[in-house]
Amino acid sequence: MTRLKRNLLALLQPIIAVIIGLLAGAIAIILLGDSVIDTYREMWNGAFGSFYFLTNTLTRATPIILTGLGVALAFRAGFFNMGSTGQMVLGGLAAAITALYLPGPGWMVLIVSLVVGMAIGGLWSLFAGYMDAKFGINLLISTLLLNYIASLFAGYMVAFPLKDQSGSAAMAQTPMIDKSIWLPKLFSGMSLHAGFILAIVAAIALYIFIQKSVSGYEIRMLGNNPFFAAYGGVKRGRMMVVAMLTSGALAGLAGAGEVLGTQHRYLDGALASADYGWSGIMATLLASSNPLGTAVAGILLAALQTGAMGVERNTNVPLEVASVIQAVLTLFVSARFGYAFLKRRKEKK
């Protein structure tokens, strides 16, 4: 298969999966006794119906794309990094602390806060890689468990030492970050901020890195055939450092972007409860870990989520119809992996 066909397939797969999900959602809507056309019209309006809703969808897509890109790189190298939620949480917390306490002009503090968020997210991811290399602790398990440690640690920090004590604040959250340090909005009065541009640039840069660079070739080789890669001189440890550090840094950037561009403070549970991390994993699985396809899938998943809110506002169909559609997407991914597994097993016989 040529590279062009692979790229087209990676872009089409998320669209096909969403269409299948919508068909399954239509069955659920019919069983509820509502109109499929009216419901999906409201879903479309909620996601793309106006410039305001379009920018809301792209705002929600930003952290999904960034976490998905991080997972995509790790998957391409054969490492199962499932800890994007924890890396995103610590990245967001670190960015908030830096923005609150680092002196200096706003633009400089903003840049340093983003870099610190990326660094902390990357180091948290690398810690899981270190435990895998040093003690043989399975990455899948360690990254999953590290999510809980990161979320609970961040929750403690904003509930006690960093808690906003001003006014009548009763929530576990940091004080508000100075406006000069916020990520700039792309359009006046809209929620979309510069983090979306960073996400698109990251998707293009990661695609070029994987397809055009020597390190990208080694990562692809390691992910496709680790034994052949080792025979060819590819060092697994060095590739793990590159893949896990970059993967976590992208998740950390997602958290920093949410704090500096949307919430303007760290709010306990806001990043984890929104399921950005899991949506990012879903996006990269739908796109077969292709960075450009992951960006497309991230926007589609965000549209599904924001559109479902419009459905709930304007129809009798509950918000859970989006969960039905996402469940079908999960089945789609599982079926594709299952088919690939059975195909490889048949070829070995």
PDB file of N, CA, C and O in Angstrom, residues 99-155:
ATOM      1  N   ALA A  99       2.642  29.922  36.304  1.00  0.00           N
ATOM      2  CA  ALA A  99       1.981  31.167  35.921  1.00  0.00           C
ATOM      3  C   ALA A  99       1.653  32.031  37.139  1.00  0.00           C
ATOM      4  O   ALA A  99       1.669  33.264  37.067  1.00  0.00           O
ATOM      5  N   LEU A 100       1.375  31.394  38.268  1.00  0.00           N
ATOM      6  CA  LEU A 100       0.992  32.151  39.465  1.00  0.00           C
ATOM      7  C   LEU A 100       2.196  32.746  40.199  1.00  0.00           C
ATOM      8  O   LEU A 100       2.106  33.838  40.775  1.00  0.00           O
ATOM      9  N   TYR A 101       3.316  32.042  40.176  1.00  0.00           N
ATOM     10  CA  TYR A 101       4.409  32.439  41.068  1.00  0.00           C
ATOM     11  C   TYR A 101       5.681  32.886  40.365  1.00  0.00           C
ATOM     12  O   TYR A 101       6.583  33.388  41.022  1.00  0.00           O
ATOM     13  N   LEU A 102       5.806  32.691  39.061  1.00  0.00           N
ATOM     14  CA  LEU A 102       7.023  33.126  38.370  1.00  0.00           C
ATOM     15  C   LEU A 102       6.918  34.616  38.044  1.00  0.00           C
ATOM     16  O   LEU A 102       5.988  35.031  37.343  1.00  0.00           O
ATOM     17  N   PRO A 103       7.867  35.430  38.505  1.00  0.00           N
ATOM     18  CA  PRO A 103       7.816  36.857  38.161  1.00  0.00           C
ATOM     19  C   PRO A 103       8.299  37.095  36.736  1.00  0.00           C
ATOM     20  O   PRO A 103       9.034  36.281  36.171  1.00  0.00           O
ATOM     21  N   GLY A 104       7.898  38.215  36.166  1.00  0.00           N
ATOM     22  CA  GLY A 104       8.360  38.558  34.824  1.00  0.00           C
ATOM     23  C   GLY A 104       7.220  39.018  33.940  1.00  0.00           C
ATOM     24  O   GLY A 104       6.043  38.972  34.344  1.00  0.00           O
ATOM     25  N   PRO A 105       7.548  39.482  32.747  1.00  0.00           N
ATOM     26  CA  PRO A 105       6.489  39.920  31.818  1.00  0.00           C
ATOM     27  C   PRO A 105       5.569  38.766  31.422  1.00  0.00           C
ATOM     28  O   PRO A 105       5.985  37.598  31.385  1.00  0.00           O
ATOM     29  N   GLY A 106       4.308  39.114  31.123  1.00  0.00           N
ATOM     30  CA  GLY A 106       3.305  38.088  30.858  1.00  0.00           C
ATOM     31  C   GLY A 106       3.670  37.131  29.746  1.00  0.00           C
ATOM     32  O   GLY A 106       3.499  35.914  29.885  1.00  0.00           O
ATOM     33  N   TRP A 107       4.180  37.643  28.612  1.00  0.00           N
ATOM     34  CA  TRP A 107       4.490  36.765  27.484  1.00  0.00           C
ATOM     35  C   TRP A 107       5.573  35.747  27.851  1.00  0.00           C
ATOM     36  O   TRP A 107       5.517  34.592  27.427  1.00  0.00           O
ATOM     37  N   MET A 108       6.556  36.216  28.674  1.00  0.00           N
ATOM     38  CA  MET A 108       7.631  35.296  29.061  1.00  0.00           C
ATOM     39  C   MET A 108       7.107  34.217  30.017  1.00  0.00           C
ATOM     40  O   MET A 108       7.423  33.034  29.878  1.00  0.00           O
ATOM     41  N   VAL A 109       6.291  34.635  30.986  1.00  0.00           N
ATOM     42  CA  VAL A 109       5.737  33.670  31.947  1.00  0.00           C
ATOM     43  C   VAL A 109       4.840  32.667  31.219  1.00  0.00           C
ATOM     44  O   VAL A 109       4.827  31.472  31.543  1.00  0.00           O
ATOM     45  N   LEU A 110       4.093  33.141  30.211  1.00  0.00           N
ATOM     46  CA  LEU A 110       3.228  32.244  29.443  1.00  0.00           C
ATOM     47  C   LEU A 110       4.050  31.154  28.750  1.00  0.00           C
ATOM     48  O   LEU A 110       3.725  29.953  28.840  1.00  0.00           O
ATOM     49  N   ILE A 111       5.125  31.562  28.080  1.00  0.00           N
ATOM     50  CA  ILE A 111       5.960  30.587  27.371  1.00  0.00           C
ATOM     51  C   ILE A 111       6.608  29.601  28.348  1.00  0.00           C
ATOM     52  O   ILE A 111       6.596  28.381  28.130  1.00  0.00           O
ATOM     53  N   VAL A 112       7.141  30.145  29.452  1.00  0.00           N
ATOM     54  CA  VAL A 112       7.789  29.263  30.440  1.00  0.00           C
ATOM     55  C   VAL A 112       6.762  28.301  31.038  1.00  0.00           C
ATOM     56  O   VAL A 112       7.061  27.123  31.267  1.00  0.00           O
ATOM     57  N   SER A 113       5.554  28.792  31.284  1.00  0.00           N
ATOM     58  CA  SER A 113       4.510  27.920  31.860  1.00  0.00           C
ATOM     59  C   SER A 113       4.181  26.769  30.924  1.00  0.00           C
ATOM     60  O   SER A 113       4.004  25.618  31.367  1.00  0.00           O
ATOM     61  N   LEU A 114       4.088  27.059  29.627  1.00  0.00           N
ATOM     62  CA  LEU A 114       3.821  25.984  28.659  1.00  0.00           C
ATOM     63  C   LEU A 114       4.965  24.971  28.650  1.00  0.00           C
ATOM     64  O   LEU A 114       4.738  23.749  28.623  1.00  0.00           O
ATOM     65  N   VAL A 115       6.206  25.490  28.668  1.00  0.00           N
ATOM     66  CA  VAL A 115       7.373  24.599  28.632  1.00  0.00           C
ATOM     67  C   VAL A 115       7.436  23.738  29.892  1.00  0.00           C
ATOM     68  O   VAL A 115       7.702  22.529  29.831  1.00  0.00           O
ATOM     69  N   VAL A 116       7.166  24.367  31.049  1.00  0.00           N
ATOM     70  CA  VAL A 116       7.192  23.603  32.305  1.00  0.00           C
ATOM     71  C   VAL A 116       6.086  22.534  32.293  1.00  0.00           C
ATOM     72  O   VAL A 116       6.307  21.394  32.724  1.00  0.00           O
ATOM     73  N   GLY A 117       4.902  22.888  31.793  1.00  0.00           N
ATOM     74  CA  GLY A 117       3.821  21.898  31.701  1.00  0.00           C
ATOM     75  C   GLY A 117       4.221  20.715  30.838  1.00  0.00           C
ATOM     76  O   GLY A 117       3.959  19.551  31.183  1.00  0.00           O
ATOM     77  N   MET A 118       4.876  20.995  29.707  1.00  0.00           N
ATOM     78  CA  MET A 118       5.338  19.920  28.827  1.00  0.00           C
ATOM     79  C   MET A 118       6.413  19.074  29.523  1.00  0.00           C
ATOM     80  O   MET A 118       6.408  17.840  29.425  1.00  0.00           O
ATOM     81  N   ALA A 119       7.336  19.750  30.217  1.00  0.00           N
ATOM     82  CA  ALA A 119       8.433  19.032  30.869  1.00  0.00           C
ATOM     83  C   ALA A 119       7.912  18.090  31.953  1.00  0.00           C
ATOM     84  O   ALA A 119       8.323  16.921  32.039  1.00  0.00           O
ATOM     85  N   ILE A 120       6.977  18.573  32.771  1.00  0.00           N
ATOM     86  CA  ILE A 120       6.452  17.734  33.856  1.00  0.00           C
ATOM     87  C   ILE A 120       5.648  16.560  33.286  1.00  0.00           C
ATOM     88  O   ILE A 120       5.766  15.419  33.745  1.00  0.00           O
ATOM     89  N   GLY A 121       4.832  16.834  32.264  1.00  0.00           N
ATOM     90  CA  GLY A 121       4.085  15.736  31.635  1.00  0.00           C
ATOM     91  C   GLY A 121       5.022  14.705  31.035  1.00  0.00           C
ATOM     92  O   GLY A 121       4.806  13.490  31.155  1.00  0.00           O
ATOM     93  N   GLY A 122       6.100  15.188  30.392  1.00  0.00           N
ATOM     94  CA  GLY A 122       7.064  14.272  29.787  1.00  0.00           C
ATOM     95  C   GLY A 122       7.802  13.445  30.819  1.00  0.00           C
ATOM     96  O   GLY A 122       8.005  12.236  30.643  1.00  0.00           O
ATOM     97  N   LEU A 123       8.212  14.078  31.919  1.00  0.00           N
ATOM     98  CA  LEU A 123       8.946  13.341  32.958  1.00  0.00           C
ATOM     99  C   LEU A 123       8.052  12.308  33.647  1.00  0.00           C
ATOM    100  O   LEU A 123       8.516  11.219  33.995  1.00  0.00           O
ATOM    101  N   TRP A 124       6.766  12.650  33.822  1.00  0.00           N
ATOM    102  CA  TRP A 124       5.840  11.681  34.447  1.00  0.00           C
ATOM    103  C   TRP A 124       5.663  10.457  33.542  1.00  0.00           C
ATOM    104  O   TRP A 124       5.601   9.329  34.008  1.00  0.00           O
ATOM    105  N   SER A 125       5.621  10.696  32.241  1.00  0.00           N
ATOM    106  CA  SER A 125       5.519   9.593  31.296  1.00  0.00           C
ATOM    107  C   SER A 125       6.815   8.786  31.271  1.00  0.00           C
ATOM    108  O   SER A 125       6.808   7.547  31.237  1.00  0.00           O
ATOM    109  N   LEU A 126       7.947   9.505  31.304  1.00  0.00           N
ATOM    110  CA  LEU A 126       9.249   8.835  31.276  1.00  0.00           C
ATOM    111  C   LEU A 126       9.461   7.969  32.509  1.00  0.00           C
ATOM    112  O   LEU A 126      10.138   6.940  32.446  1.00  0.00           O
ATOM    113  N   PHE A 127       8.884   8.383  33.636  1.00  0.00           N
ATOM    114  CA  PHE A 127       8.989   7.601  34.875  1.00  0.00           C
ATOM    115  C   PHE A 127       8.422   6.195  34.656  1.00  0.00           C
ATOM    116  O   PHE A 127       9.002   5.202  35.120  1.00  0.00           O
ATOM    117  N   ALA A 128       7.299   6.119  33.943  1.00  0.00           N
ATOM    118  CA  ALA A 128       6.719   4.795  33.646  1.00  0.00           C
ATOM    119  C   ALA A 128       7.662   4.005  32.737  1.00  0.00           C
ATOM    120  O   ALA A 128       7.836   2.785  32.905  1.00  0.00           O
ATOM    121  N   GLY A 129       8.284   4.697  31.766  1.00  0.00           N
ATOM    122  CA  GLY A 129       9.240   4.021  30.901  1.00  0.00           C
ATOM    123  C   GLY A 129      10.442   3.515  31.667  1.00  0.00           C
ATOM    124  O   GLY A 129      10.961   2.423  31.402  1.00  0.00           O
ATOM    125  N   TYR A 130      10.898   4.307  32.658  1.00  0.00           N
ATOM    126  CA  TYR A 130      12.039   3.887  33.490  1.00  0.00           C
ATOM    127  C   TYR A 130      11.702   2.618  34.271  1.00  0.00           C
ATOM    128  O   TYR A 130      12.519   1.691  34.360  1.00  0.00           O
ATOM    129  N   MET A 131      10.491   2.568  34.840  1.00  0.00           N
ATOM    130  CA  MET A 131      10.097   1.385  35.619  1.00  0.00           C
ATOM    131  C   MET A 131       9.999   0.161  34.716  1.00  0.00           C
ATOM    132  O   MET A 131      10.297  -0.965  35.136  1.00  0.00           O
ATOM    133  N   ASP A 132       9.605   0.375  33.456  1.00  0.00           N
ATOM    134  CA  ASP A 132       9.540  -0.746  32.508  1.00  0.00           C
ATOM    135  C   ASP A 132      10.948  -1.253  32.198  1.00  0.00           C
ATOM    136  O   ASP A 132      11.204  -2.468  32.208  1.00  0.00           O
ATOM    137  N   ALA A 133      11.880  -0.315  31.925  1.00  0.00           N
ATOM    138  CA  ALA A 133      13.241  -0.715  31.560  1.00  0.00           C
ATOM    139  C   ALA A 133      14.006  -1.290  32.739  1.00  0.00           C
ATOM    140  O   ALA A 133      14.779  -2.242  32.582  1.00  0.00           O
ATOM    141  N   LYS A 134      13.804  -0.702  33.920  1.00  0.00           N
ATOM    142  CA  LYS A 134      14.604  -1.098  35.090  1.00  0.00           C
ATOM    143  C   LYS A 134      14.033  -2.309  35.812  1.00  0.00           C
ATOM    144  O   LYS A 134      14.769  -3.216  36.209  1.00  0.00           O
ATOM    145  N   PHE A 135      12.706  -2.346  35.978  1.00  0.00           N
ATOM    146  CA  PHE A 135      12.100  -3.392  36.805  1.00  0.00           C
ATOM    147  C   PHE A 135      11.152  -4.303  36.030  1.00  0.00           C
ATOM    148  O   PHE A 135      10.563  -5.216  36.606  1.00  0.00           O
ATOM    149  N   GLY A 136      10.981  -4.024  34.744  1.00  0.00           N
ATOM    150  CA  GLY A 136      10.092  -4.867  33.941  1.00  0.00           C
ATOM    151  C   GLY A 136       8.624  -4.694  34.269  1.00  0.00           C
ATOM    152  O   GLY A 136       7.816  -5.593  34.029  1.00  0.00           O
ATOM    153  N   ILE A 137       8.251  -3.520  34.830  1.00  0.00           N
ATOM    154  CA  ILE A 137       6.840  -3.257  35.158  1.00  0.00           C
ATOM    155  C   ILE A 137       6.098  -2.899  33.872  1.00  0.00           C
ATOM    156  O   ILE A 137       6.488  -1.965  33.168  1.00  0.00           O
ATOM    157  N   ASN A 138       5.042  -3.612  33.605  1.00  0.00           N
ATOM    158  CA  ASN A 138       4.298  -3.426  32.358  1.00  0.00           C
ATOM    159  C   ASN A 138       3.819  -1.988  32.198  1.00  0.00           C
ATOM    160  O   ASN A 138       3.183  -1.421  33.093  1.00  0.00           O
ATOM    161  N   LEU A 139       4.114  -1.407  31.022  1.00  0.00           N
ATOM    162  CA  LEU A 139       3.753  -0.004  30.775  1.00  0.00           C
ATOM    163  C   LEU A 139       2.249   0.226  30.852  1.00  0.00           C
ATOM    164  O   LEU A 139       1.784   1.256  31.346  1.00  0.00           O
ATOM    165  N   LEU A 140       1.496  -0.722  30.318  1.00  0.00           N
ATOM    166  CA  LEU A 140       0.040  -0.591  30.299  1.00  0.00           C
ATOM    167  C   LEU A 140      -0.504  -0.422  31.722  1.00  0.00           C
ATOM    168  O   LEU A 140      -1.347   0.438  31.993  1.00  0.00           O
ATOM    169  N   ILE A 141       0.016  -1.243  32.635  1.00  0.00           N
ATOM    170  CA  ILE A 141      -0.447  -1.198  34.026  1.00  0.00           C
ATOM    171  C   ILE A 141       0.067   0.044  34.737  1.00  0.00           C
ATOM    172  O   ILE A 141      -0.690   0.769  35.401  1.00  0.00           O
ATOM    173  N   SER A 142       1.372   0.302  34.593  1.00  0.00           N
ATOM    174  CA  SER A 142       1.959   1.417  35.353  1.00  0.00           C
ATOM    175  C   SER A 142       1.386   2.762  34.920  1.00  0.00           C
ATOM    176  O   SER A 142       1.086   3.617  35.767  1.00  0.00           O
ATOM    177  N   THR A 143       1.221   2.979  33.611  1.00  0.00           N
ATOM    178  CA  THR A 143       0.686   4.268  33.175  1.00  0.00           C
ATOM    179  C   THR A 143      -0.767   4.458  33.619  1.00  0.00           C
ATOM    180  O   THR A 143      -1.182   5.567  33.961  1.00  0.00           O
ATOM    181  N   LEU A 144      -1.527   3.356  33.623  1.00  0.00           N
ATOM    182  CA  LEU A 144      -2.912   3.449  34.099  1.00  0.00           C
ATOM    183  C   LEU A 144      -2.951   3.834  35.583  1.00  0.00           C
ATOM    184  O   LEU A 144      -3.704   4.720  35.995  1.00  0.00           O
ATOM    185  N   LEU A 145      -2.130   3.164  36.389  1.00  0.00           N
ATOM    186  CA  LEU A 145      -2.145   3.436  37.829  1.00  0.00           C
ATOM    187  C   LEU A 145      -1.582   4.819  38.149  1.00  0.00           C
ATOM    188  O   LEU A 145      -2.025   5.479  39.100  1.00  0.00           O
ATOM    189  N   LEU A 146      -0.602   5.261  37.366  1.00  0.00           N
ATOM    190  CA  LEU A 146      -0.035   6.591  37.612  1.00  0.00           C
ATOM    191  C   LEU A 146      -1.066   7.700  37.391  1.00  0.00           C
ATOM    192  O   LEU A 146      -0.920   8.804  37.926  1.00  0.00           O
ATOM    193  N   ASN A 147      -2.103   7.411  36.603  1.00  0.00           N
ATOM    194  CA  ASN A 147      -3.186   8.393  36.437  1.00  0.00           C
ATOM    195  C   ASN A 147      -3.821   8.743  37.778  1.00  0.00           C
ATOM    196  O   ASN A 147      -4.089   9.914  38.074  1.00  0.00           O
ATOM    197  N   TYR A 148      -4.066   7.723  38.604  1.00  0.00           N
ATOM    198  CA  TYR A 148      -4.719   7.953  39.899  1.00  0.00           C
ATOM    199  C   TYR A 148      -3.807   8.747  40.834  1.00  0.00           C
ATOM    200  O   TYR A 148      -4.262   9.638  41.554  1.00  0.00           O
ATOM    201  N   ILE A 149      -2.515   8.398  40.818  1.00  0.00           N
ATOM    202  CA  ILE A 149      -1.580   9.109  41.699  1.00  0.00           C
ATOM    203  C   ILE A 149      -1.528  10.585  41.310  1.00  0.00           C
ATOM    204  O   ILE A 149      -1.579  11.476  42.168  1.00  0.00           O
ATOM    205  N   ALA A 150      -1.449  10.846  40.009  1.00  0.00           N
ATOM    206  CA  ALA A 150      -1.368  12.234  39.543  1.00  0.00           C
ATOM    207  C   ALA A 150      -2.632  13.007  39.903  1.00  0.00           C
ATOM    208  O   ALA A 150      -2.558  14.143  40.404  1.00  0.00           O
ATOM    209  N   SER A 151      -3.792  12.417  39.673  1.00  0.00           N
ATOM    210  CA  SER A 151      -5.051  13.117  39.948  1.00  0.00           C
ATOM    211  C   SER A 151      -5.225  13.390  41.439  1.00  0.00           C
ATOM    212  O   SER A 151      -5.643  14.489  41.842  1.00  0.00           O
ATOM    213  N   LEU A 152      -4.898  12.398  42.278  1.00  0.00           N
ATOM    214  CA  LEU A 152      -5.052  12.584  43.724  1.00  0.00           C
ATOM    215  C   LEU A 152      -4.039  13.588  44.262  1.00  0.00           C
ATOM    216  O   LEU A 152      -4.360  14.404  45.137  1.00  0.00           O
ATOM    217  N   PHE A 153      -2.816  13.544  43.736  1.00  0.00           N
ATOM    218  CA  PHE A 153      -1.803  14.515  44.171  1.00  0.00           C
ATOM    219  C   PHE A 153      -2.225  15.935  43.801  1.00  0.00           C
ATOM    220  O   PHE A 153      -2.151  16.855  44.626  1.00  0.00           O
ATOM    221  N   ALA A 154      -2.678  16.110  42.558  1.00  0.00           N
ATOM    222  CA  ALA A 154      -3.113  17.444  42.120  1.00  0.00           C
ATOM    223  C   ALA A 154      -4.321  17.906  42.940  1.00  0.00           C
ATOM    224  O   ALA A 154      -4.422  19.089  43.311  1.00  0.00           O
ATOM    225  N   GLY A 155      -5.228  16.990  43.241  1.00  0.00           N
ATOM    226  CA  GLY A 155      -6.399  17.329  44.058  1.00  0.00           C
ATOM    227  C   GLY A 155      -5.998  17.806  45.447  1.00  0.00           C
ATOM    228  O   GLY A 155      -6.553  18.771  45.980  1.00  0.00           O
TER     229      GLY A 155
END
